[in-house]
XYZ file of C-alpha atoms in Angstrom:
221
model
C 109.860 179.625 -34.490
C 107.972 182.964 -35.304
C 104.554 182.590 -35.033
C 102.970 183.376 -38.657
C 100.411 186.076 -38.944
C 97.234 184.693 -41.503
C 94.728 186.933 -42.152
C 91.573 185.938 -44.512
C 89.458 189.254 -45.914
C 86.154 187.729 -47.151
C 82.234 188.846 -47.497
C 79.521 186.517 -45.450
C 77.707 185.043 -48.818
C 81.383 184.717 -50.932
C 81.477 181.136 -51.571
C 84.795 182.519 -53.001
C 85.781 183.027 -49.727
C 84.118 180.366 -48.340
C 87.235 178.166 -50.176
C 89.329 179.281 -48.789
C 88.205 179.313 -45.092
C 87.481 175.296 -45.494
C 90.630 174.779 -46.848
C 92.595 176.420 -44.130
C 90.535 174.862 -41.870
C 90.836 171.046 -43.390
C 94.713 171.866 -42.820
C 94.819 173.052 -39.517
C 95.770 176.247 -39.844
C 94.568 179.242 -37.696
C 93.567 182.715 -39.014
C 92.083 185.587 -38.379
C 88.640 186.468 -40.495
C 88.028 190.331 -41.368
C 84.308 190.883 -42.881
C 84.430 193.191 -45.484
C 81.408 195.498 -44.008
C 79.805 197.006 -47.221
C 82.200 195.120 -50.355
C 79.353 197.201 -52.934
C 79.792 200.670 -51.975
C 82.718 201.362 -49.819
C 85.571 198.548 -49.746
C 87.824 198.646 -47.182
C 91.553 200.424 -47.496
C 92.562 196.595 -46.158
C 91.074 195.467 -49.458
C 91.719 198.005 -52.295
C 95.865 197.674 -50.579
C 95.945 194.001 -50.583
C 94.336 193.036 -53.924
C 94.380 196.581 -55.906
C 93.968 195.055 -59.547
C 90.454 193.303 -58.845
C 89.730 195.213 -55.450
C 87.996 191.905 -54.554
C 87.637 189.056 -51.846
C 88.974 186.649 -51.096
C 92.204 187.642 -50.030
C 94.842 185.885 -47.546
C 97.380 187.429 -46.157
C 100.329 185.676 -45.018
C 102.943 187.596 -43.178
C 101.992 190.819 -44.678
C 102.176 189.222 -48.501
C 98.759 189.476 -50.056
C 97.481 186.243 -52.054
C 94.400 186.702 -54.444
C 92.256 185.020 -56.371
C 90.302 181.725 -54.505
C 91.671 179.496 -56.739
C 95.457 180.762 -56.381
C 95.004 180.655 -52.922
C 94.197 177.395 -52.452
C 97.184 176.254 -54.657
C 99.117 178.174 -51.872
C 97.706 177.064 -49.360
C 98.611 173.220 -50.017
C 101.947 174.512 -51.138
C 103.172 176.099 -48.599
C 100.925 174.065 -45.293
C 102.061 169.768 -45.974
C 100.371 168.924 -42.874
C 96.650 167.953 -43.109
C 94.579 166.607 -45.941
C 96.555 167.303 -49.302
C 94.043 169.833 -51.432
C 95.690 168.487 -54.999
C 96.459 164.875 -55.798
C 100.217 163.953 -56.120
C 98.546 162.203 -59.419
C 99.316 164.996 -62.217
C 96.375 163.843 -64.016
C 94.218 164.297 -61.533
C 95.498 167.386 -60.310
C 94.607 168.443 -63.850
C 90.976 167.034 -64.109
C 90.472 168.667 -60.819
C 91.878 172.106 -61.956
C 89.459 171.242 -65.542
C 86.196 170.308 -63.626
C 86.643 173.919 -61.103
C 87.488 175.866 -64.062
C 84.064 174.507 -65.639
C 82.172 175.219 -63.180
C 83.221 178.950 -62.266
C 82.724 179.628 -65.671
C 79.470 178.086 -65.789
C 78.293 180.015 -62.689
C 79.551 183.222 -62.132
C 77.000 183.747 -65.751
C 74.609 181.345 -64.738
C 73.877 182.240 -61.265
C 73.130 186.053 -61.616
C 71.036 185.469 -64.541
C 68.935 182.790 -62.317
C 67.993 185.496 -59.784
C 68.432 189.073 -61.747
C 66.744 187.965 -64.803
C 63.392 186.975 -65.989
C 61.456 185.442 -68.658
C 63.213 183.110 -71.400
C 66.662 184.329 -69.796
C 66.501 183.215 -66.810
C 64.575 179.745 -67.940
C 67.875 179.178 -70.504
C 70.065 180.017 -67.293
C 68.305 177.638 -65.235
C 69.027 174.753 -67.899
C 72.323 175.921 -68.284
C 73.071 175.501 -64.389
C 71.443 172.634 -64.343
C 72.901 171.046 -67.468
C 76.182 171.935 -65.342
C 75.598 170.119 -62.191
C 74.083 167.224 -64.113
C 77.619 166.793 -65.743
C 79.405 167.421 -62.739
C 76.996 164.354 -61.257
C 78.478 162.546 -63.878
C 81.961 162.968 -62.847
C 81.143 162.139 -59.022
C 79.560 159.199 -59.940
C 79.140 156.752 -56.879
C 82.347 158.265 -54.906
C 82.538 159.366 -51.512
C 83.731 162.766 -52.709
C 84.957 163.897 -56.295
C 88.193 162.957 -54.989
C 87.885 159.704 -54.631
C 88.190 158.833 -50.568
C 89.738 162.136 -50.192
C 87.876 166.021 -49.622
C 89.844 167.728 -52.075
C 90.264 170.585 -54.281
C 87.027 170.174 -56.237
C 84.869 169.401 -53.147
C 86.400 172.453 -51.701
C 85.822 175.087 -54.704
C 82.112 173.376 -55.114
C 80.542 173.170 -51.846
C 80.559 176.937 -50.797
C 78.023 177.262 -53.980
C 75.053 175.018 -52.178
C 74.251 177.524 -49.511
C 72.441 179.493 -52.841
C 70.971 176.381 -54.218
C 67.589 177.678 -52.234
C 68.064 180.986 -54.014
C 68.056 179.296 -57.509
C 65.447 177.177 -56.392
C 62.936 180.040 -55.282
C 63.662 182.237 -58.176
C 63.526 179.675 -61.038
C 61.095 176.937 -59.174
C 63.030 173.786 -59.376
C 64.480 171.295 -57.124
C 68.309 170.467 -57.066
C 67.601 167.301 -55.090
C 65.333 165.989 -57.472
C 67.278 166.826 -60.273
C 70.377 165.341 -58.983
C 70.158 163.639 -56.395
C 73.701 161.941 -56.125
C 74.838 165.197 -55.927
C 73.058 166.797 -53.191
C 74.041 163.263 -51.117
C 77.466 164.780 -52.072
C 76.344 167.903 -50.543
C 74.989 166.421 -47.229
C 78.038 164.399 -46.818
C 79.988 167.425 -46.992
C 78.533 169.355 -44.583
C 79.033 166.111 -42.119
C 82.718 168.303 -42.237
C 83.220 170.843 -39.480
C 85.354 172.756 -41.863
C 82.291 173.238 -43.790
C 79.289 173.389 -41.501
C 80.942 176.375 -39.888
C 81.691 178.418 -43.001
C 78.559 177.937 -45.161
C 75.779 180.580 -44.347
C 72.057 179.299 -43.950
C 70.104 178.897 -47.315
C 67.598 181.312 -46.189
C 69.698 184.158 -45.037
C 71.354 183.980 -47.763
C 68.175 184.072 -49.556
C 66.595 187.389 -47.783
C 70.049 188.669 -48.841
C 69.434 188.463 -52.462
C 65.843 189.751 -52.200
C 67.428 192.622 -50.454
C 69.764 193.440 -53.359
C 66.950 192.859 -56.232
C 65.043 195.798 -54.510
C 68.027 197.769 -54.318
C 68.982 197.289 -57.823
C 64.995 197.820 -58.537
C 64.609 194.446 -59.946
């Protein structure tokens, strides 16, 4: 059998990214990482060729056919890899609640989360309660399971743990603890990160941190 060529073109603090590596990872499937070097100013001709409508990570390329979008990928992924943990349910409905609960929450933060660190005053406070209003409901849904699969590490688990490695960021910029707001969930969080597919993938908190602070001064925030 011809040995398949999978190539994953990511940033360092994409939680986006970040999906996908776990889930390749929780299948058993090996691939080749390429860092995009500077994904503000100067994206790569590997990037603008494989994804030219959003020009953005991630991307996985599977014997030369480009895949985009995180979530799209990870459908793929468990579509076209059986072996290893299944991503989806074979339950429709709760291949459907899953799909509901990610869709909620990358609404939720892609508006939330730069408002937490690039705003200030009574925006960022509302954004804060908004983001936290989020994961409280998202506590809800975990409720006193393993993962928000059930037994299983699954699609939700895998588009929501990337986002923890900037739970310090929140938490310096808009002085609150996720911990002691919900505290089932970060248990959630720690048992994650028990998974090698994750503890390898997920930056550390404060690099990620010194990051942002870097790109506040740049954008003269």
């Amino acid at each position: 059998m011809e040995k398949e060529e999978i190539v994953v073109i990511g940033f360092w603090t994409s939680p986006y990214a970040m999906r996908v590596q776990i889930a390749l990872e929780e299948k058993g499937v090996s691939y080749h990482y390429v860092e995009e070097e500077n994904i503000f100013h100067n994206k790569s001709p590997l990037l603008l060729q494989s994804n030219p409508v959003h020009k953005k990570v991630p991307v996985l390329i599977h014997n030369g056919n480009p895949v985009c979008e995180s979530l799209v990928i990870l459908q793929y992924i468990d579509d076209v890899w059986k072996d290893g943990n299944l991503l989806l349910s074979e339950d429709p409905y709760q291949r459907a609640k899953a799909r509901f609960w990610v869709n909620f929450f990358d609404t939720k933060i892609a508006d939330c989360g730069l408002r937490m660190w690039a705003s200030k005053g009574e925006d960022q406070e509302a954004a804060k309660e908004e983001f936290l209003e989020s994961l409280r409901l998202l506590e809800g849904e975990l409720g006193d399971k393993m993962y928000f699969g059930g037994e299983s590490f699954g699609l939700l688990d895998i588009a929501l743990i990337p986002f923890s490695c900037r739970f310090y960021t929140y938490e310096m910029f808009c002085k609150f603890s996720v911990e002691k707001e919900c505290p089932k969930l970060m248990e959630w969080v720690k048992k994650c990160n028990q998974r090698e597919s994750v503890s390898k993938n997920l930056p550390n908190p404060y690099k990620v941190y010194n990051f942002v602070l870097e790109v506040k001064k740049k954008l003269g925030n």
